[in-house]
Amino acid sequence: MDQVYIDKVLAGDPYAFKYFLTTYKHMAYSVAHSIVKQEHLAEEVVQDAFMRCYQSLATFKKQSKFSTWFYRIVVNCAFSTARRLKPEPVEFSAEEHDVAWDENAFDKLLKKEQEQLIQEALLMIPANEALALRLYYLEELSIQELCDITGWTDSNTKVILFRARKHLYGTLRRLMKEEYYGT
């Protein structure tokens, strides 16, 4: 399906690129956010990545899937942005966490807290490890696709995933302990 829209964009169809925006924007944001760790920066990275994608579409050689090629652009843009900036503290907004009470409110709250805890933990581990976990587990990419996107070797990717799981587990334990004991 991607190739059809690539051909349309290259043929000059001004609306064809919208397909790529709607198909890949969420994953691109997730990847960018796991690296730059700030919402506004992740949004800028995604915009930059889509611009680079559009400008370089003619150079896409079809040696890999379009998604792999595009995510590689996102990763490069995100790491480039991360290198230029110093980390800033994460802000907490109580309004974002306000949940109306109903029969399932407790379940919704518990799920939201778990998701926030995981997101917080992903922000605390090294960016390359957070990226590997997001791509492998959340996007269900293969090891080979991860290698194509990141430029890592097969064995390096497996080591990074192993370390990432270990760091995520330790970070989650620490966060849950702090939450439970209030330390």
Short mmCIF file of C-alpha atoms in Angstrom, two decimals:
data_model
loop_
_atom_site.label_atom_id
_atom_site.label_comp_id
_atom_site.label_asym_id
_atom_site.label_seq_id
_atom_site.Cartn_x
_atom_site.Cartn_y
_atom_site.Cartn_z
CA MET A 1 0.00 0.00 0.00
CA ASP A 2 2.85 2.38 0.85
CA GLN A 3 4.33 2.03 -2.65
CA VAL A 4 1.08 3.17 -4.26
CA TYR A 5 1.18 6.40 -2.25
CA ILE A 6 4.90 6.86 -2.82
CA ASP A 7 4.25 6.72 -6.56
CA LYS A 8 1.36 9.20 -6.21
CA VAL A 9 3.50 11.66 -4.23
CA LEU A 10 6.33 11.37 -6.74
CA ALA A 11 3.83 11.90 -9.56
CA GLY A 12 2.85 15.21 -7.96
CA ASP A 13 -0.39 14.35 -6.15
CA PRO A 14 -0.52 17.01 -3.38
CA TYR A 15 -2.92 14.98 -1.21
CA ALA A 16 -1.19 11.59 -1.33
CA PHE A 17 1.32 12.40 1.42
CA LYS A 18 -1.58 12.68 3.89
CA TYR A 19 -1.69 8.86 3.88
CA PHE A 20 1.79 8.75 5.44
CA LEU A 21 0.89 11.41 7.99
CA THR A 22 -2.17 9.54 9.22
CA THR A 23 -0.54 6.11 9.08
CA TYR A 24 2.75 6.88 10.82
CA LYS A 25 2.24 9.96 13.00
CA HIS A 26 1.47 8.11 16.25
CA MET A 27 4.37 5.70 16.00
CA ALA A 28 6.71 8.50 14.94
CA TYR A 29 5.65 10.52 17.98
CA SER A 30 6.13 7.53 20.29
CA VAL A 31 9.62 6.89 18.94
CA ALA A 32 10.58 10.57 19.10
CA HIS A 33 9.20 10.98 22.62
CA SER A 34 11.15 7.96 23.87
CA ILE A 35 14.35 9.68 22.75
CA VAL A 36 13.82 13.39 23.43
CA LYS A 37 11.56 12.77 26.47
CA GLN A 38 9.53 15.98 26.04
CA GLU A 39 6.19 16.34 24.29
CA HIS A 40 6.86 19.60 22.46
CA LEU A 41 10.26 18.40 21.27
CA ALA A 42 8.79 15.10 20.11
CA GLU A 43 6.20 17.01 18.08
CA GLU A 44 8.96 19.10 16.48
CA VAL A 45 10.97 15.97 15.71
CA VAL A 46 7.95 14.36 14.03
CA GLN A 47 7.35 17.46 11.90
CA ASP A 48 11.01 17.57 10.93
CA ALA A 49 11.01 13.85 10.12
CA PHE A 50 7.95 14.15 7.89
CA MET A 51 9.54 17.10 6.08
CA ARG A 52 12.74 15.13 5.51
CA CYS A 53 10.71 12.12 4.41
CA TYR A 54 8.80 14.20 1.87
CA GLN A 55 11.97 15.84 0.56
CA SER A 56 13.84 12.51 0.29
CA LEU A 57 11.02 10.29 -0.93
CA ALA A 58 12.58 10.08 -4.39
CA THR A 59 15.71 8.53 -2.82
CA PHE A 60 13.76 5.69 -1.15
CA LYS A 61 15.31 2.58 -2.74
CA LYS A 62 12.82 -0.06 -1.56
CA GLN A 63 15.59 -2.16 0.00
CA SER A 64 13.52 -2.22 3.19
CA LYS A 65 9.93 -1.49 4.09
CA PHE A 66 8.90 2.15 3.91
CA SER A 67 8.09 2.12 7.64
CA THR A 68 11.62 0.98 8.47
CA TRP A 69 13.11 3.72 6.29
CA PHE A 70 10.81 6.37 7.78
CA TYR A 71 11.42 5.31 11.40
CA ARG A 72 15.13 5.53 10.71
CA ILE A 73 14.57 9.18 9.72
CA VAL A 74 12.59 9.75 12.93
CA VAL A 75 15.33 8.15 15.06
CA ASN A 76 18.04 10.24 13.38
CA CYS A 77 16.04 13.46 13.83
CA ALA A 78 15.31 12.63 17.47
CA PHE A 79 18.89 11.78 18.38
CA SER A 80 20.07 14.92 16.59
CA THR A 81 17.61 17.02 18.63
CA ALA A 82 18.51 15.24 21.88
CA ARG A 83 22.22 15.93 21.35
CA ARG A 84 21.55 19.65 20.92
CA LEU A 85 19.50 20.09 24.08
CA LYS A 86 19.99 19.64 27.77
CA PRO A 87 17.36 17.64 29.64
CA GLU A 88 14.60 19.68 31.29
CA PRO A 89 12.53 18.61 34.30
CA VAL A 90 9.26 16.81 33.61
CA GLU A 91 6.16 18.75 34.66
CA PHE A 92 3.15 17.15 36.32
CA SER A 93 -0.37 18.41 35.69
CA ALA A 94 -3.06 17.31 38.16
CA GLU A 95 -5.75 18.17 35.60
CA GLU A 96 -4.51 15.47 33.24
CA HIS A 97 -4.98 12.87 35.94
CA ASP A 98 -8.52 13.81 36.97
CA VAL A 99 -10.88 10.84 36.43
CA ALA A 100 -14.65 11.02 36.93
CA TRP A 101 -16.06 8.34 39.24
CA ASP A 102 -18.25 5.59 37.85
CA GLU A 103 -18.42 1.82 38.26
CA ASN A 104 -15.21 1.33 36.29
CA ALA A 105 -13.42 4.38 37.63
CA PHE A 106 -11.11 2.34 39.83
CA ASP A 107 -10.12 0.08 36.92
CA LYS A 108 -9.59 3.08 34.65
CA LEU A 109 -7.56 4.84 37.31
CA LEU A 110 -5.45 1.75 37.96
CA LYS A 111 -4.77 1.25 34.24
CA LYS A 112 -3.92 4.93 33.77
CA GLU A 113 -1.57 4.85 36.76
CA GLN A 114 0.15 1.75 35.40
CA GLU A 115 0.57 3.37 31.99
CA GLN A 116 1.95 6.53 33.59
CA LEU A 117 4.32 4.52 35.73
CA ILE A 118 5.64 2.70 32.66
CA GLN A 119 5.95 5.96 30.70
CA GLU A 120 7.77 7.56 33.64
CA ALA A 121 10.10 4.58 33.87
CA LEU A 122 10.79 4.71 30.12
CA LEU A 123 11.80 8.35 30.51
CA MET A 124 14.27 7.40 33.25
CA ILE A 125 16.17 4.71 31.36
CA PRO A 126 18.69 5.50 28.60
CA ALA A 127 17.08 6.74 25.38
CA ASN A 128 18.42 3.90 23.22
CA GLU A 129 16.95 1.34 25.63
CA ALA A 130 13.57 3.08 25.77
CA LEU A 131 13.54 3.23 21.97
CA ALA A 132 14.34 -0.47 21.68
CA LEU A 133 11.57 -1.42 24.11
CA ARG A 134 8.99 0.76 22.34
CA LEU A 135 9.81 -0.56 18.90
CA TYR A 136 10.12 -4.22 19.89
CA TYR A 137 7.26 -4.57 22.36
CA LEU A 138 4.82 -1.77 21.62
CA GLU A 139 5.20 -1.69 17.84
CA GLU A 140 6.02 -5.40 17.62
CA LEU A 141 8.89 -4.91 15.19
CA SER A 142 11.31 -7.76 14.60
CA ILE A 143 14.95 -7.70 15.70
CA GLN A 144 15.94 -7.24 12.05
CA GLU A 145 13.60 -4.27 11.61
CA LEU A 146 14.99 -2.77 14.82
CA CYS A 147 18.52 -3.20 13.41
CA ASP A 148 17.49 -1.54 10.15
CA ILE A 149 15.94 1.43 11.95
CA THR A 150 18.66 2.00 14.53
CA GLY A 151 21.74 0.86 12.64
CA TRP A 152 22.69 -1.49 15.48
CA THR A 153 23.99 -4.99 14.86
CA ASP A 154 21.83 -8.01 15.64
CA SER A 155 23.80 -8.93 18.76
CA ASN A 156 23.99 -5.31 19.94
CA THR A 157 20.21 -4.99 19.57
CA LYS A 158 19.67 -8.11 21.68
CA VAL A 159 22.07 -6.83 24.35
CA ILE A 160 20.32 -3.44 24.40
CA LEU A 161 16.93 -5.14 24.76
CA PHE A 162 18.27 -7.30 27.59
CA ARG A 163 19.70 -4.28 29.41
CA ALA A 164 16.56 -2.27 28.70
CA ARG A 165 14.33 -4.92 30.27
CA LYS A 166 16.65 -5.08 33.27
CA HIS A 167 16.73 -1.28 33.68
CA LEU A 168 12.98 -0.97 33.18
CA TYR A 169 12.32 -3.65 35.78
CA GLY A 170 14.66 -1.98 38.30
CA THR A 171 13.21 1.46 37.62
CA LEU A 172 9.64 0.20 37.97
CA ARG A 173 10.51 -1.53 41.25
CA ARG A 174 12.07 1.65 42.59
CA LEU A 175 9.15 3.82 41.47
CA MET A 176 6.58 1.45 42.92
CA LYS A 177 8.53 1.23 46.17
CA GLU A 178 8.69 5.03 46.37
CA GLU A 179 4.97 5.25 45.63
CA TYR A 180 4.07 2.60 48.20
CA TYR A 181 6.36 3.76 51.00
CA GLY A 182 6.37 7.45 50.09
CA THR A 183 10.15 7.71 50.07
#
